[in-house]
Amino acid sequence: MQSRHLIDLSDLTPDEWEDITALACDIRGHLDDYYGTCRGRILATLFYEPSTRTQMSFQTAMLRLGGRIIGFDNPANSSVAKGETLKDTVRVVSGYADIIAMRHPVAGAAFAASLYSRVPVINAGDGGHLHPTQTLTDLVTLRNEKGTFSGLCIGLCGDLKNGRTVHSLIKAMAHFPDNRFVLISTPDLGVPSYIKDFLSAAGCRYEEADNLMEAMPQLDVLYMTRIQQERFFNEEDYLRLKGCYALDEKLLQLAPPTMPVLHPLPRIDEIKPDVDNDPRAAYFDQVHNGVYIRMAIILALLGIPDPLTGKKVLESL
Ligand code: NCD
């Protein structure tokens, strides 16, 4: 049987996203029942870029399933430093591990890796392009917070140009009916044109705005993001734009009382600490959902049945 990879969410159907997010919710409620389902399996985390949450939540997910982990978080400590190509590294590691989670600064790198891997490859972020497992995390959080993926007015604010979590989330939410997007950024940090083309082709309504305060009252969800310093070509541009959005408790007063605030984290200064105690601050719950969703993704891609139902998550495996 050929491996199924998760490079872009379009590698799964929207029904499968729903099945995986539903499984993550079941895992959250019955964590101990899933221990041992991955006994004898190995996850490799190949992280060519810094990460706290994504890497550690993948590792935690595999450990909580009873599996083991290998990998690197600094390619300078691997044969990459000797000049080994991505292709060779993946060929080698896919002979060691049962599944690979990979983060890389170059857009398309995870897809390239999947071409040479004998085991499923999960894109844990490829440059400023995509971050599908963060989006599944966001979907679990939306499911808990709003109970639906449809009919929502979704505000996304910050670095919409370089934020890969933004691109994956927009692409996912455009699949569900009657969602509307308010894209809040400075003109320099607007979403790339391929994302706008995607929205237009999907028949989704969207507007671009630069004022968070004015946009706030109409939103059902607000997704904040940091300015992605590492994607800027020069420091001057970053310094000019850093701090351009700052959500504080005063600004949040303008939002509907049921509008959750999501953020993939890390935050820098775009959400002030006084927001943390507001019941609408959903970002720390969101980060914990990252473990349950990654447990569900590992089970799904390895074709391991859900111990509670005896069913595999992805029919084709
Ligand atoms: C995001 C990422 O790496 O793209 N972080 C994460 O995975 N939770 C967001 C970011 O770095 O701003």
mmCIF file with all atom_site columns, C-alpha atoms in Angstrom, residues 154-236:
data_model
loop_
_atom_site.group_PDB
_atom_site.id
_atom_site.type_symbol
_atom_site.label_atom_id
_atom_site.label_alt_id
_atom_site.label_comp_id
_atom_site.label_asym_id
_atom_site.label_entity_id
_atom_site.label_seq_id
_atom_site.pdbx_PDB_ins_code
_atom_site.Cartn_x
_atom_site.Cartn_y
_atom_site.Cartn_z
_atom_site.occupancy
_atom_site.B_iso_or_equiv
_atom_site.pdbx_formal_charge
_atom_site.auth_seq_id
_atom_site.auth_comp_id
_atom_site.auth_asym_id
_atom_site.auth_atom_id
_atom_site.pdbx_PDB_model_num
ATOM 1  C CA . ILE A 1 154 ? -13.208 35.115 10.186 1.00 0.00 ? 154 ILE A CA 1
ATOM 2  C CA . GLY A 1 155 ? -10.780 37.951 10.864 1.00 0.00 ? 155 GLY A CA 1
ATOM 3  C CA . LEU A 1 156 ? -7.090  37.258 10.275 1.00 0.00 ? 156 LEU A CA 1
ATOM 4  C CA . CYS A 1 157 ? -4.686  39.923 11.445 1.00 0.00 ? 157 CYS A CA 1
ATOM 5  C CA . GLY A 1 158 ? -0.931  40.515 11.231 1.00 0.00 ? 158 GLY A CA 1
ATOM 6  C CA . ASP A 1 159 ? 1.613   39.162 8.774  1.00 0.00 ? 159 ASP A CA 1
ATOM 7  C CA . LEU A 1 160 ? -0.740  37.619 6.233  1.00 0.00 ? 160 LEU A CA 1
ATOM 8  C CA . LYS A 1 161 ? 1.974   37.645 3.600  1.00 0.00 ? 161 LYS A CA 1
ATOM 9  C CA . ASN A 1 162 ? 4.481   35.400 5.333  1.00 0.00 ? 162 ASN A CA 1
ATOM 10 C CA . GLY A 1 163 ? 2.292   33.561 7.832  1.00 0.00 ? 163 GLY A CA 1
ATOM 11 C CA . ARG A 1 164 ? 2.013   29.971 6.622  1.00 0.00 ? 164 ARG A CA 1
ATOM 12 C CA . THR A 1 165 ? -0.629  29.190 9.250  1.00 0.00 ? 165 THR A CA 1
ATOM 13 C CA . VAL A 1 166 ? -2.790  31.917 7.705  1.00 0.00 ? 166 VAL A CA 1
ATOM 14 C CA . HIS A 1 167 ? -2.477  30.469 4.212  1.00 0.00 ? 167 HIS A CA 1
ATOM 15 C CA . SER A 1 168 ? -3.404  26.947 5.290  1.00 0.00 ? 168 SER A CA 1
ATOM 16 C CA . LEU A 1 169 ? -6.299  28.148 7.453  1.00 0.00 ? 169 LEU A CA 1
ATOM 17 C CA . ILE A 1 170 ? -7.816  30.294 4.691  1.00 0.00 ? 170 ILE A CA 1
ATOM 18 C CA . LYS A 1 171 ? -7.555  27.413 2.227  1.00 0.00 ? 171 LYS A CA 1
ATOM 19 C CA . ALA A 1 172 ? -9.296  25.097 4.686  1.00 0.00 ? 172 ALA A CA 1
ATOM 20 C CA . MET A 1 173 ? -12.086 27.439 5.778  1.00 0.00 ? 173 MET A CA 1
ATOM 21 C CA . ALA A 1 174 ? -12.863 28.351 2.159  1.00 0.00 ? 174 ALA A CA 1
ATOM 22 C CA . HIS A 1 175 ? -14.134 24.786 1.729  1.00 0.00 ? 175 HIS A CA 1
ATOM 23 C CA . PHE A 1 176 ? -16.975 25.228 4.207  1.00 0.00 ? 176 PHE A CA 1
ATOM 24 C CA . PRO A 1 177 ? -20.138 27.095 3.202  1.00 0.00 ? 177 PRO A CA 1
ATOM 25 C CA . ASP A 1 178 ? -20.865 30.759 3.902  1.00 0.00 ? 178 ASP A CA 1
ATOM 26 C CA . ASN A 1 179 ? -17.575 31.709 5.489  1.00 0.00 ? 179 ASN A CA 1
ATOM 27 C CA . ARG A 1 180 ? -16.435 35.290 4.997  1.00 0.00 ? 180 ARG A CA 1
ATOM 28 C CA . PHE A 1 181 ? -12.912 36.601 5.541  1.00 0.00 ? 181 PHE A CA 1
ATOM 29 C CA . VAL A 1 182 ? -11.699 39.963 6.803  1.00 0.00 ? 182 VAL A CA 1
ATOM 30 C CA . LEU A 1 183 ? -7.976  40.137 6.020  1.00 0.00 ? 183 LEU A CA 1
ATOM 31 C CA . ILE A 1 184 ? -6.441  42.732 8.324  1.00 0.00 ? 184 ILE A CA 1
ATOM 32 C CA . SER A 1 185 ? -2.868  43.794 7.556  1.00 0.00 ? 185 SER A CA 1
ATOM 33 C CA . THR A 1 186 ? -0.766  46.714 6.425  1.00 0.00 ? 186 THR A CA 1
ATOM 34 C CA . PRO A 1 187 ? -0.529  46.938 2.606  1.00 0.00 ? 187 PRO A CA 1
ATOM 35 C CA . ASP A 1 188 ? 3.012   45.420 2.764  1.00 0.00 ? 188 ASP A CA 1
ATOM 36 C CA . LEU A 1 189 ? 1.846   42.353 4.651  1.00 0.00 ? 189 LEU A CA 1
ATOM 37 C CA . GLY A 1 190 ? -1.296  41.399 2.711  1.00 0.00 ? 190 GLY A CA 1
ATOM 38 C CA . VAL A 1 191 ? -2.070  37.803 1.681  1.00 0.00 ? 191 VAL A CA 1
ATOM 39 C CA . PRO A 1 192 ? -0.256  36.639 -1.471 1.00 0.00 ? 192 PRO A CA 1
ATOM 40 C CA . SER A 1 193 ? -2.241  36.903 -4.675 1.00 0.00 ? 193 SER A CA 1
ATOM 41 C CA . TYR A 1 194 ? -2.435  33.108 -5.065 1.00 0.00 ? 194 TYR A CA 1
ATOM 42 C CA . ILE A 1 195 ? -4.478  32.990 -1.856 1.00 0.00 ? 195 ILE A CA 1
ATOM 43 C CA . LYS A 1 196 ? -6.833  35.704 -3.118 1.00 0.00 ? 196 LYS A CA 1
ATOM 44 C CA . ASP A 1 197 ? -7.183  33.796 -6.395 1.00 0.00 ? 197 ASP A CA 1
ATOM 45 C CA . PHE A 1 198 ? -8.011  30.690 -4.376 1.00 0.00 ? 198 PHE A CA 1
ATOM 46 C CA . LEU A 1 199 ? -10.728 32.573 -2.465 1.00 0.00 ? 199 LEU A CA 1
ATOM 47 C CA . SER A 1 200 ? -12.203 33.996 -5.653 1.00 0.00 ? 200 SER A CA 1
ATOM 48 C CA . ALA A 1 201 ? -12.205 30.586 -7.357 1.00 0.00 ? 201 ALA A CA 1
ATOM 49 C CA . ALA A 1 202 ? -13.958 29.104 -4.292 1.00 0.00 ? 202 ALA A CA 1
ATOM 50 C CA . GLY A 1 203 ? -16.590 31.858 -4.512 1.00 0.00 ? 203 GLY A CA 1
ATOM 51 C CA . CYS A 1 204 ? -15.732 33.149 -1.010 1.00 0.00 ? 204 CYS A CA 1
ATOM 52 C CA . ARG A 1 205 ? -16.388 36.673 0.109  1.00 0.00 ? 205 ARG A CA 1
ATOM 53 C CA . TYR A 1 206 ? -13.379 38.508 1.504  1.00 0.00 ? 206 TYR A CA 1
ATOM 54 C CA . GLU A 1 207 ? -12.318 42.052 2.200  1.00 0.00 ? 207 GLU A CA 1
ATOM 55 C CA . GLU A 1 208 ? -8.931  43.547 2.943  1.00 0.00 ? 208 GLU A CA 1
ATOM 56 C CA . ALA A 1 209 ? -8.667  46.035 5.785  1.00 0.00 ? 209 ALA A CA 1
ATOM 57 C CA . ASP A 1 210 ? -5.879  47.673 7.728  1.00 0.00 ? 210 ASP A CA 1
ATOM 58 C CA . ASN A 1 211 ? -7.719  48.782 10.862 1.00 0.00 ? 211 ASN A CA 1
ATOM 59 C CA . LEU A 1 212 ? -8.248  46.099 13.490 1.00 0.00 ? 212 LEU A CA 1
ATOM 60 C CA . MET A 1 213 ? -10.430 48.331 15.659 1.00 0.00 ? 213 MET A CA 1
ATOM 61 C CA . GLU A 1 214 ? -12.915 49.002 12.861 1.00 0.00 ? 214 GLU A CA 1
ATOM 62 C CA . ALA A 1 215 ? -13.031 45.348 11.782 1.00 0.00 ? 215 ALA A CA 1
ATOM 63 C CA . MET A 1 216 ? -13.574 43.918 15.249 1.00 0.00 ? 216 MET A CA 1
ATOM 64 C CA . PRO A 1 217 ? -17.359 44.306 15.811 1.00 0.00 ? 217 PRO A CA 1
ATOM 65 C CA . GLN A 1 218 ? -18.324 42.125 12.812 1.00 0.00 ? 218 GLN A CA 1
ATOM 66 C CA . LEU A 1 219 ? -16.040 39.168 13.590 1.00 0.00 ? 219 LEU A CA 1
ATOM 67 C CA . ASP A 1 220 ? -17.061 35.697 14.797 1.00 0.00 ? 220 ASP A CA 1
ATOM 68 C CA . VAL A 1 221 ? -13.406 34.660 15.211 1.00 0.00 ? 221 VAL A CA 1
ATOM 69 C CA . LEU A 1 222 ? -10.155 36.618 15.352 1.00 0.00 ? 222 LEU A CA 1
ATOM 70 C CA . TYR A 1 223 ? -6.907  34.877 14.325 1.00 0.00 ? 223 TYR A CA 1
ATOM 71 C CA . MET A 1 224 ? -3.887  36.957 15.341 1.00 0.00 ? 224 MET A CA 1
ATOM 72 C CA . THR A 1 225 ? -0.380  36.314 13.993 1.00 0.00 ? 225 THR A CA 1
ATOM 73 C CA . ARG A 1 226 ? 3.085   37.669 14.674 1.00 0.00 ? 226 ARG A CA 1
ATOM 74 C CA . ILE A 1 227 ? 5.162   39.611 12.152 1.00 0.00 ? 227 ILE A CA 1
ATOM 75 C CA . GLN A 1 228 ? 7.465   36.910 10.735 1.00 0.00 ? 228 GLN A CA 1
ATOM 76 C CA . GLN A 1 229 ? 10.845  38.536 11.278 1.00 0.00 ? 229 GLN A CA 1
ATOM 77 C CA . GLU A 1 230 ? 12.795  35.610 9.793  1.00 0.00 ? 230 GLU A CA 1
ATOM 78 C CA . ARG A 1 231 ? 11.088  36.021 6.386  1.00 0.00 ? 231 ARG A CA 1
ATOM 79 C CA . PHE A 1 232 ? 12.101  39.664 5.905  1.00 0.00 ? 232 PHE A CA 1
ATOM 80 C CA . PHE A 1 233 ? 14.916  40.472 3.507  1.00 0.00 ? 233 PHE A CA 1
ATOM 81 C CA . ASN A 1 234 ? 16.024  43.496 5.477  1.00 0.00 ? 234 ASN A CA 1
ATOM 82 C CA . GLU A 1 235 ? 15.918  44.507 9.127  1.00 0.00 ? 235 GLU A CA 1
ATOM 83 C CA . GLU A 1 236 ? 14.709  48.023 8.273  1.00 0.00 ? 236 GLU A CA 1
#
